[in-house]
Amino acid sequence: MCTDQERPLYEAALGNQVKEYAEIPHSLLGMANIRNWIIDHFPEDCMFMLDDDLEGLDVRTHEKSRFIFDPQIIEQIIDNTYICARDAGARVFGFGVDHQVMHFRANRPFVVNIWTDQGWGVIGKDLRFDSRMTSRSNVDFCVLSMMKDRIVWIDDRYCWRGIKRGNIGGLSAYRTSERDMANGRYLERKWGKYLHLTMKGACSGISVAVPRQQPGIPSSRVS
Amino acid sequence: MIWSNESIKCVYSRLAPIGELRPHPKNPNQHSETQIAMLADLIMTVGWRFPIVVSKRSDYIIAGHARLAAAQRLNLEVVPVDYQDFASEQEEMIQLLADNKIPELAVRDTDLEREVMARLLADNTSTVMLGYLPKELDALMKVKEKQEGLEHQTIPAMELMPHEHYDYIVLMFRHDYDWTHALQSLGITDVDFSVVKQKKKIGLGRIIDGTRILSRLLPSQGNLDPRALEHDHDTQDRPVGDAGVHGPGAASV
């Protein structure tokens, strides 16, 4: 998928590697508008968005994370996660964003109240991306889904592995730390106490606080 | 482009071709591209709520010059027009001026405005068509943040509902027969086996609403009707507040 003006560039660079192109208008600005356009113009029930700097999936269920780079297996994992999300009534599905194996909770492989990124999917056409956002619209969309559908479906066993800061194009054309921060602050204003912008040095992070379980219920032990 | 009649929500005399309409030569209002783009977006979203008013006497547009420009921007072929009687040129001029000038005198209740805007923003409604420039909108919402401490404000729809609780049990099947037997017993249809028929297999997962499981485990207890639940499950957009059961096949990853 590329814009109508960028298509010749992609064709020249990729040659016969890509058999079919889908064009989006070059005049669309911002990921939110592009994603809304795709939802409106494609009949498919599910839209899955992948960053272009991903290498594969890390599996966090072992002592050391294992890396899956086989496209066939990754495609099956995505398909399966989509099926589970649809069964559960969620309209957003994806994988964890925390790479730390130590943070993985084996008794809670699926999480319903966190945001997701890098490679994630949207089911149906009812929810809309916030067209005022130029970045981080994924966080906004996840929180919106938590409000409307009550849950998102995140398979926390996996997380994407990407080439950090090794890629240009896409968002990097107009993404700056200042704009990123502005988008984060906008999210804070919009979602109030349910979303927090955190700072780690010069980098900003976002955490959401949307409870989806009654407190005080003890964990079970089955032998 | 010709719109279906469902898009026209206002009363009108007839659908007139755009080429037939004549803007009033003495219309003092000039419309910017931004304004016309906003109006076009509004018409696309909520349809035609007002017709273009044309005088039967002079055949000039008296009200709706911007709507005409928006229709041209949208490449519409016909627009809803209301042909009205005007006794004199003076009456036409009065209406032409007052139609734009009187609304300018309205005073907005900014608190109410912010409240409405916050609801629209929460639903990710496009704000382009509302007539607010980005700076104007930011100023409006920032004032609210300062005044009411928005960062600590509760959004009712986001709060945990009574007894709301999402949890799940994972079942694992090591053999295909057991897995398909479970699918049959639990009434799971529409299984996409193409996922597991691939050369490189992964586990197959499905989610079942917890109430359905309970109804099958305890068919004689309570007043739960499994068939009704199954029907509910199929028609509801989402299960609410119950345990889900997840059954993967033998995972190879």
Coordinates of C-alpha atoms in Angstrom, one line a residue:
Chain A
M1 CA 0.0 0.0 0.0
C2 CA 1.4 3.4 -0.9
T3 CA 0.3 6.8 -2.1
D4 CA -0.5 7.3 -5.8
Q5 CA 2.5 9.6 -6.2
E6 CA 4.9 7.3 -4.4
R7 CA 4.0 4.2 -6.4
P8 CA 6.5 4.7 -9.2
L9 CA 9.2 5.0 -6.5
Y10 CA 8.1 1.7 -4.9
E11 CA 7.9 0.0 -8.2
A12 CA 11.4 1.1 -9.2
A13 CA 12.8 0.0 -5.8
L14 CA 11.0 -3.3 -5.4
G15 CA 10.6 -4.5 -8.9
N16 CA 8.6 -7.7 -9.2
Q17 CA 8.7 -8.4 -5.4
V18 CA 5.3 -6.8 -5.1
K19 CA 2.5 -8.1 -7.3
E20 CA -0.3 -5.9 -6.3
Y21 CA -0.4 -2.3 -5.1
A22 CA -3.2 -0.5 -3.3
E23 CA -3.1 3.3 -3.7
I24 CA -4.1 5.9 -1.2
P25 CA -4.4 9.6 -2.1
H26 CA -1.2 11.5 -1.6
S27 CA -3.1 14.5 -0.2
L28 CA -4.1 12.6 3.0
L29 CA -2.0 13.9 5.9
G30 CA -1.4 12.1 9.2
M31 CA -1.7 8.4 10.0
A32 CA -5.2 8.9 11.5
N33 CA -6.7 10.3 8.3
I34 CA -5.0 7.6 6.2
R35 CA -6.3 4.8 8.5
N36 CA -9.8 6.3 8.4
W37 CA -9.6 6.4 4.6
I38 CA -8.6 2.8 4.5
I39 CA -11.4 1.7 6.8
D40 CA -13.8 3.6 4.6
H41 CA -12.6 2.4 1.2
F42 CA -11.7 -1.3 1.7
P43 CA -14.5 -3.9 2.2
E44 CA -12.5 -6.2 4.4
D45 CA -13.6 -6.7 8.0
C46 CA -10.1 -6.4 9.5
M47 CA -7.4 -3.9 8.9
F48 CA -3.9 -5.0 10.2
M49 CA -1.2 -2.3 10.3
L50 CA 2.4 -3.2 10.3
D51 CA 5.3 -0.8 10.8
D52 CA 7.8 -1.2 8.0
D53 CA 10.8 -1.7 10.3
L54 CA 9.8 -5.0 11.9
E55 CA 12.0 -8.0 11.8
G56 CA 9.7 -10.6 13.5
L57 CA 8.0 -11.6 16.7
D58 CA 9.7 -12.2 20.0
V59 CA 8.2 -15.0 22.1
R60 CA 8.3 -14.0 25.8
T61 CA 7.1 -17.3 27.4
H62 CA 10.6 -18.8 27.9
E63 CA 13.5 -17.8 30.1
K64 CA 15.1 -16.2 27.2
S65 CA 13.0 -14.7 24.5
R66 CA 12.8 -16.7 21.3
F67 CA 12.6 -15.0 17.9
I68 CA 10.2 -15.9 15.1
F69 CA 11.1 -14.6 11.7
D70 CA 9.2 -17.1 9.5
P71 CA 6.5 -15.0 7.7
Q72 CA 4.2 -18.0 7.4
I73 CA 4.2 -18.6 11.2
I74 CA 3.8 -14.9 11.9
E75 CA 0.9 -14.7 9.5
Q76 CA -0.8 -17.6 11.3
I77 CA -0.2 -16.0 14.7
I78 CA -1.8 -12.8 13.5
D79 CA -4.8 -14.7 12.0
N80 CA -5.3 -16.6 15.2
T81 CA -5.1 -13.5 17.3
Y82 CA -7.7 -11.9 15.0
I83 CA -10.0 -14.9 15.5
C84 CA -9.6 -14.8 19.3
A85 CA -10.3 -11.1 19.4
R86 CA -13.4 -11.4 17.3
D87 CA -14.6 -14.2 19.5
A88 CA -14.1 -12.1 22.6
G89 CA -15.9 -9.1 21.1
A90 CA -12.8 -6.9 20.9
R91 CA -12.3 -4.6 18.0
V92 CA -8.6 -4.0 18.6
F93 CA -6.0 -6.8 18.7
G94 CA -2.3 -6.9 18.8
F95 CA 0.7 -8.0 20.8
G96 CA 2.5 -6.7 23.9
V97 CA 4.8 -3.8 23.8
D98 CA 7.0 -4.8 26.7
H99 CA 10.1 -6.8 25.5
Q100 CA 11.2 -7.9 29.0
V101 CA 10.7 -11.6 29.6
M102 CA 10.8 -10.9 33.3
H103 CA 7.7 -8.8 33.1
F104 CA 5.6 -11.5 31.4
R105 CA 2.9 -13.0 33.6
A106 CA 2.4 -16.6 32.7
N107 CA -1.0 -16.7 34.3
R108 CA -2.2 -13.8 32.2
P109 CA -1.0 -14.3 28.7
F110 CA -3.9 -12.2 27.2
V111 CA -4.3 -8.7 28.4
V112 CA -7.5 -6.7 27.8
N113 CA -6.6 -3.2 29.0
I114 CA -3.3 -2.0 27.5
W115 CA -2.4 -0.3 24.3
T116 CA -0.6 -1.9 21.5
D117 CA 1.7 -0.7 18.7
Q118 CA 3.9 -1.6 15.7
G119 CA 1.7 -4.4 14.3
W120 CA -1.9 -4.4 15.3
G121 CA -5.3 -4.8 13.9
V122 CA -8.7 -3.2 13.9
I123 CA -11.9 -5.2 13.4
G124 CA -15.0 -3.6 11.9
K125 CA -15.6 -0.1 10.6
D126 CA -17.4 1.7 13.5
L127 CA -14.6 3.2 15.5
R128 CA -12.8 6.2 14.0
F129 CA -9.2 7.4 14.4
D130 CA -8.9 10.9 15.8
S131 CA -8.0 13.0 12.8
R132 CA -6.4 15.7 15.0
M133 CA -3.5 13.4 15.9
T134 CA -0.4 13.1 13.8
S135 CA 1.1 10.4 15.9
R136 CA 0.2 8.1 18.7
S137 CA -3.3 7.7 17.3
N138 CA -2.9 4.0 18.1
V139 CA -3.0 4.7 21.9
D140 CA -6.1 6.9 21.4
F141 CA -7.8 4.2 19.4
C142 CA -7.0 1.5 22.0
V143 CA -8.4 3.6 24.8
L144 CA -11.5 4.5 22.7
S145 CA -12.0 0.8 22.2
M146 CA -11.7 0.1 25.9
M147 CA -14.4 2.6 26.5
K148 CA -16.8 1.4 23.7
D149 CA -16.1 -2.4 23.7
R150 CA -14.7 -2.5 27.2
I151 CA -11.7 -4.6 26.2
V152 CA -9.0 -4.9 23.6
W153 CA -7.3 -8.2 22.9
I154 CA -3.6 -8.2 23.4
D155 CA -1.6 -11.5 23.1
D156 CA 1.1 -10.7 25.6
R157 CA 3.1 -13.8 24.8
Y158 CA 4.5 -12.0 21.7
C159 CA 6.0 -8.7 21.0
W160 CA 7.4 -7.2 17.8
R161 CA 11.1 -6.8 17.2
G162 CA 12.0 -3.9 15.0
I163 CA 15.1 -2.2 13.8
K164 CA 15.3 0.7 16.2
R165 CA 15.9 4.1 14.7
G166 CA 17.3 2.4 11.6
N167 CA 14.5 3.4 9.2
I168 CA 13.3 6.5 7.4
G169 CA 10.1 7.3 5.6
G170 CA 6.5 7.2 6.8
L171 CA 6.0 9.1 10.1
S172 CA 9.7 10.0 10.4
A173 CA 9.1 12.7 7.7
Y174 CA 7.3 14.9 10.1
R175 CA 7.7 13.3 13.6
T176 CA 9.7 15.3 16.1
S177 CA 10.0 14.9 19.8
E178 CA 8.1 18.2 20.3
R179 CA 5.2 17.0 18.1
D180 CA 5.2 13.7 19.7
M181 CA 5.0 15.3 23.1
A182 CA 2.2 17.6 21.9
N183 CA 0.2 14.5 20.8
G184 CA 0.8 12.9 24.2
R185 CA -0.4 16.0 26.0
Y186 CA -3.4 16.1 23.8
L187 CA -4.1 12.5 24.8
E188 CA -3.8 13.4 28.4
R189 CA -6.3 16.2 28.1
K190 CA -8.7 14.0 26.2
W191 CA -8.6 11.0 28.4
G192 CA -7.9 12.7 31.8
K193 CA -7.1 10.3 34.6
Y194 CA -7.2 7.2 32.4
L195 CA -3.9 8.0 30.6
H196 CA -0.5 9.3 31.9
L197 CA 2.3 10.7 30.0
T198 CA 5.6 9.7 31.5
M199 CA 9.1 10.9 30.9
K200 CA 12.3 8.8 30.7
G201 CA 15.1 11.3 30.0
A202 CA 14.1 13.0 26.7
C203 CA 11.7 10.2 25.7
S204 CA 8.1 10.3 26.6
G205 CA 6.0 7.2 27.3
I206 CA 2.3 6.6 27.8
S207 CA 0.6 4.4 30.3
V208 CA -3.1 3.8 30.5
A209 CA -5.0 3.2 33.7
V210 CA -8.3 1.6 32.6
P211 CA -9.4 -1.0 35.2
R212 CA -11.3 -3.9 33.8
Q213 CA -11.6 -6.2 36.8
Q214 CA -13.2 -5.7 40.2
P215 CA -10.5 -5.3 42.8
G216 CA -9.9 -7.7 45.6
I217 CA -10.6 -11.0 43.9
P218 CA -7.9 -13.5 44.9
S219 CA -6.0 -15.5 42.3
S220 CA -6.9 -19.2 42.1
R221 CA -4.7 -22.2 42.5
V222 CA -5.8 -25.4 40.8
S223 CA -3.9 -28.6 41.5
Chain B
M1 CA -22.5 13.3 -8.4
I2 CA -26.2 13.0 -7.7
W3 CA -27.2 12.4 -4.1
S4 CA -29.9 10.1 -3.1
N5 CA -33.0 11.7 -1.5
E6 CA -32.0 10.2 1.8
S7 CA -29.2 12.7 2.0
I8 CA -31.6 15.6 1.8
K9 CA -33.2 16.2 5.2
C10 CA -34.8 19.6 4.6
V11 CA -38.0 20.7 2.9
Y12 CA -37.4 22.0 -0.6
S13 CA -39.4 23.0 -3.7
R14 CA -37.4 21.0 -6.2
L15 CA -33.9 19.6 -6.9
A16 CA -32.4 22.2 -9.2
P17 CA -29.3 21.7 -11.4
I18 CA -26.4 23.8 -10.1
G19 CA -26.0 25.6 -13.4
E20 CA -29.5 27.0 -13.1
L21 CA -28.7 28.9 -9.9
R22 CA -27.7 32.6 -10.0
P23 CA -25.8 34.1 -7.1
H24 CA -27.1 37.5 -6.0
P25 CA -24.9 40.2 -7.5
K26 CA -25.2 42.3 -4.4
N27 CA -24.4 39.6 -1.9
P28 CA -21.8 41.1 0.4
N29 CA -20.6 37.9 2.0
Q30 CA -17.3 36.5 0.7
H31 CA -16.6 32.9 1.6
S32 CA -13.0 31.5 2.1
E33 CA -11.9 28.2 0.8
T34 CA -11.5 27.0 4.4
Q35 CA -15.1 27.9 5.1
I36 CA -16.4 26.2 2.0
A37 CA -14.4 23.0 2.8
M38 CA -15.8 22.9 6.3
L39 CA -19.3 23.3 5.0
A40 CA -18.8 20.6 2.3
D41 CA -17.6 18.3 5.0
L42 CA -20.6 19.1 7.1
I43 CA -23.0 18.4 4.2
M44 CA -21.2 15.1 3.5
T45 CA -21.6 14.1 7.1
V46 CA -25.1 15.2 8.1
G47 CA -26.7 15.8 4.7
W48 CA -28.6 18.8 3.5
R49 CA -30.3 20.5 6.5
F50 CA -31.2 23.8 4.8
P51 CA -32.2 24.3 1.2
I52 CA -30.8 27.1 -1.0
V53 CA -33.4 29.9 -1.0
V54 CA -34.1 31.5 -4.4
S55 CA -36.5 34.4 -5.0
K56 CA -39.3 33.6 -7.5
R57 CA -39.3 37.3 -8.3
S58 CA -35.7 37.8 -9.4
D59 CA -34.5 34.2 -9.7
Y60 CA -31.5 35.2 -7.6
I61 CA -30.2 33.2 -4.6
I62 CA -31.2 35.0 -1.4
A63 CA -29.7 32.6 1.2
G64 CA -27.3 29.7 0.6
H65 CA -24.4 31.1 -1.4
A66 CA -21.9 29.2 0.7
R67 CA -24.0 26.0 0.4
L68 CA -23.9 26.4 -3.4
A69 CA -20.1 26.8 -3.3
A70 CA -19.9 23.7 -1.1
A71 CA -22.1 21.8 -3.6
Q72 CA -19.8 22.9 -6.4
R73 CA -16.8 21.7 -4.4
L74 CA -18.5 18.3 -3.9
N75 CA -19.2 18.1 -7.7
L76 CA -22.9 17.7 -7.0
E77 CA -25.2 18.1 -10.0
V78 CA -28.4 19.1 -8.3
V79 CA -29.1 20.8 -5.0
P80 CA -32.3 21.2 -2.9
V81 CA -33.8 24.7 -3.6
D82 CA -36.7 26.4 -2.0
Y83 CA -38.3 29.0 -4.3
Q84 CA -39.9 31.7 -2.2
D85 CA -42.1 34.8 -2.9
F86 CA -40.5 38.2 -2.2
A87 CA -42.7 41.3 -2.7
S88 CA -39.9 43.6 -3.8
E89 CA -36.2 44.0 -4.3
Q90 CA -36.1 45.7 -0.9
E91 CA -37.4 42.6 0.8
E92 CA -34.8 40.5 -0.9
M93 CA -32.0 42.8 0.2
I94 CA -33.3 42.8 3.8
Q95 CA -33.3 39.0 3.9
L96 CA -29.9 38.8 2.2
L97 CA -28.2 41.0 4.8
A98 CA -30.1 39.9 7.9
D99 CA -29.7 36.2 7.2
N100 CA -26.0 36.5 7.8
K101 CA -25.8 39.4 10.2
I102 CA -28.4 38.4 12.9
P103 CA -26.7 35.0 13.8
E104 CA -23.5 36.9 14.5
L105 CA -25.2 38.6 17.5
A106 CA -25.7 35.3 19.3
V107 CA -23.8 34.8 22.5
R108 CA -22.4 31.3 23.1
D109 CA -22.6 29.5 26.4
T110 CA -19.0 28.4 26.5
D111 CA -19.4 25.9 29.3
L112 CA -22.1 24.1 27.3
E113 CA -20.0 24.5 24.2
R114 CA -17.0 22.8 25.9
E115 CA -19.2 20.0 27.2
V116 CA -20.6 19.2 23.8
M117 CA -17.2 19.5 22.2
A118 CA -15.7 17.1 24.7
R119 CA -18.3 14.5 23.9
L120 CA -17.7 14.9 20.2
L121 CA -13.9 14.6 20.7
A122 CA -14.3 11.5 22.9
D123 CA -16.1 9.9 20.0
N124 CA -13.4 11.0 17.6
T125 CA -15.8 13.0 15.5
S126 CA -14.0 15.0 12.9
T127 CA -13.8 18.6 14.0
V128 CA -13.1 20.0 10.6
M129 CA -16.8 20.5 9.8
L130 CA -17.6 22.3 13.0
G131 CA -16.1 25.5 11.9
Y132 CA -13.5 25.6 14.6
L133 CA -9.9 26.4 13.6
P134 CA -7.3 24.2 15.5
K135 CA -6.1 27.1 17.6
E136 CA -9.6 28.1 18.5
L137 CA -10.4 24.5 19.5
D138 CA -7.2 24.1 21.6
A139 CA -8.0 27.4 23.4
L140 CA -11.5 26.2 24.2
M141 CA -10.4 22.9 25.6
K142 CA -7.4 24.2 27.5
V143 CA -9.6 26.6 29.4
K144 CA -11.7 23.7 30.5
E145 CA -8.6 21.9 31.6
K146 CA -7.5 24.8 33.8
Q147 CA -11.0 25.5 35.1
E148 CA -12.1 22.0 36.0
G149 CA -8.9 20.0 36.3
L150 CA -9.7 17.8 33.4
E151 CA -6.8 15.5 34.0
H152 CA -8.6 14.2 37.1
Q153 CA -12.1 14.3 35.6
T154 CA -14.0 11.1 35.4
I155 CA -15.4 9.9 32.1
P156 CA -18.5 7.8 33.1
A157 CA -18.3 5.6 30.1
M158 CA -14.8 4.6 31.0
E159 CA -15.5 3.6 34.5
L160 CA -15.7 0.0 35.7
M161 CA -19.3 -1.1 35.6
P162 CA -20.8 -3.0 38.6
H163 CA -19.5 -6.6 38.6
E164 CA -17.5 -6.0 35.5
H165 CA -14.7 -8.5 35.4
Y166 CA -12.8 -10.0 32.5
D167 CA -10.9 -13.1 33.2
Y168 CA -10.3 -16.4 31.4
I169 CA -9.4 -20.0 31.7
V170 CA -7.1 -21.6 29.2
L171 CA -7.8 -25.2 28.1
M172 CA -5.2 -27.1 26.2
F173 CA -5.8 -30.1 24.0
R174 CA -2.9 -32.3 22.9
H175 CA -4.8 -34.2 20.3
D176 CA -6.8 -33.1 17.3
Y177 CA -9.7 -35.5 18.2
D178 CA -10.1 -34.0 21.7
W179 CA -10.0 -30.5 20.3
T180 CA -12.6 -31.1 17.6
H181 CA -14.7 -33.0 20.2
A182 CA -14.6 -30.0 22.5
L183 CA -15.5 -27.7 19.6
Q184 CA -18.6 -29.8 18.9
S185 CA -19.6 -30.1 22.5
L186 CA -19.2 -26.4 23.1
G187 CA -21.1 -25.5 20.0
I188 CA -18.3 -23.6 18.3
T189 CA -18.9 -23.4 14.6
D190 CA -17.2 -21.6 11.8
V191 CA -13.7 -22.8 12.6
D192 CA -11.1 -21.6 10.1
F193 CA -9.0 -24.7 10.0
S194 CA -6.8 -23.2 7.2
V195 CA -4.7 -21.8 10.0
V196 CA -3.7 -25.3 11.3
K197 CA -3.6 -27.0 7.9
Q198 CA -0.6 -25.0 7.0
K199 CA 2.7 -26.8 6.8
K200 CA 4.1 -25.0 9.8
K201 CA 1.5 -25.5 12.5
I202 CA 0.7 -23.2 15.4
G203 CA -1.9 -23.6 18.1
L204 CA -5.5 -22.7 17.3
G205 CA -7.4 -20.6 19.8
R206 CA -11.0 -19.7 20.2
I207 CA -12.8 -17.7 22.9
I208 CA -16.1 -18.7 24.3
D209 CA -18.3 -16.6 26.4
G210 CA -18.2 -17.9 30.0
T211 CA -22.0 -17.9 30.4
R212 CA -22.2 -20.4 27.6
I213 CA -19.8 -22.7 29.4
L214 CA -21.7 -22.4 32.6
S215 CA -25.0 -23.2 30.9
R216 CA -23.4 -26.4 29.5
L217 CA -21.8 -27.4 32.7
L218 CA -24.9 -26.8 34.7
P219 CA -27.8 -27.4 32.4
S220 CA -30.3 -28.3 35.1
Q221 CA -29.5 -25.5 37.5
G222 CA -30.7 -21.9 37.4
N223 CA -32.9 -20.5 34.7
L224 CA -30.3 -20.1 32.0
D225 CA -31.5 -21.3 28.7
P226 CA -28.5 -22.5 26.7
R227 CA -30.2 -21.9 23.4
A228 CA -31.1 -18.3 24.4
L229 CA -27.6 -17.7 25.5
E230 CA -26.3 -19.0 22.2
H231 CA -28.6 -16.7 20.4
D232 CA -27.5 -13.8 22.6
H233 CA -23.9 -14.6 22.0
D234 CA -24.4 -14.6 18.3
T235 CA -26.2 -11.4 18.1
Q236 CA -24.4 -9.3 20.7
D237 CA -21.5 -7.2 19.7
R238 CA -19.5 -8.1 22.7
P239 CA -19.8 -10.4 25.8
V240 CA -20.0 -8.4 29.0
G241 CA -18.4 -9.2 32.3
D242 CA -17.9 -12.9 32.2
A243 CA -15.1 -15.4 32.1
G244 CA -13.9 -16.5 28.7
V245 CA -12.5 -19.9 27.9
H246 CA -9.6 -20.2 25.5
G247 CA -8.7 -23.4 23.9
P248 CA -5.5 -23.6 22.0
G249 CA -4.3 -26.7 20.2
A250 CA -0.9 -28.0 20.8
A251 CA 1.2 -24.9 20.5
S252 CA 4.4 -25.3 18.6
V253 CA 5.8 -21.9 19.3

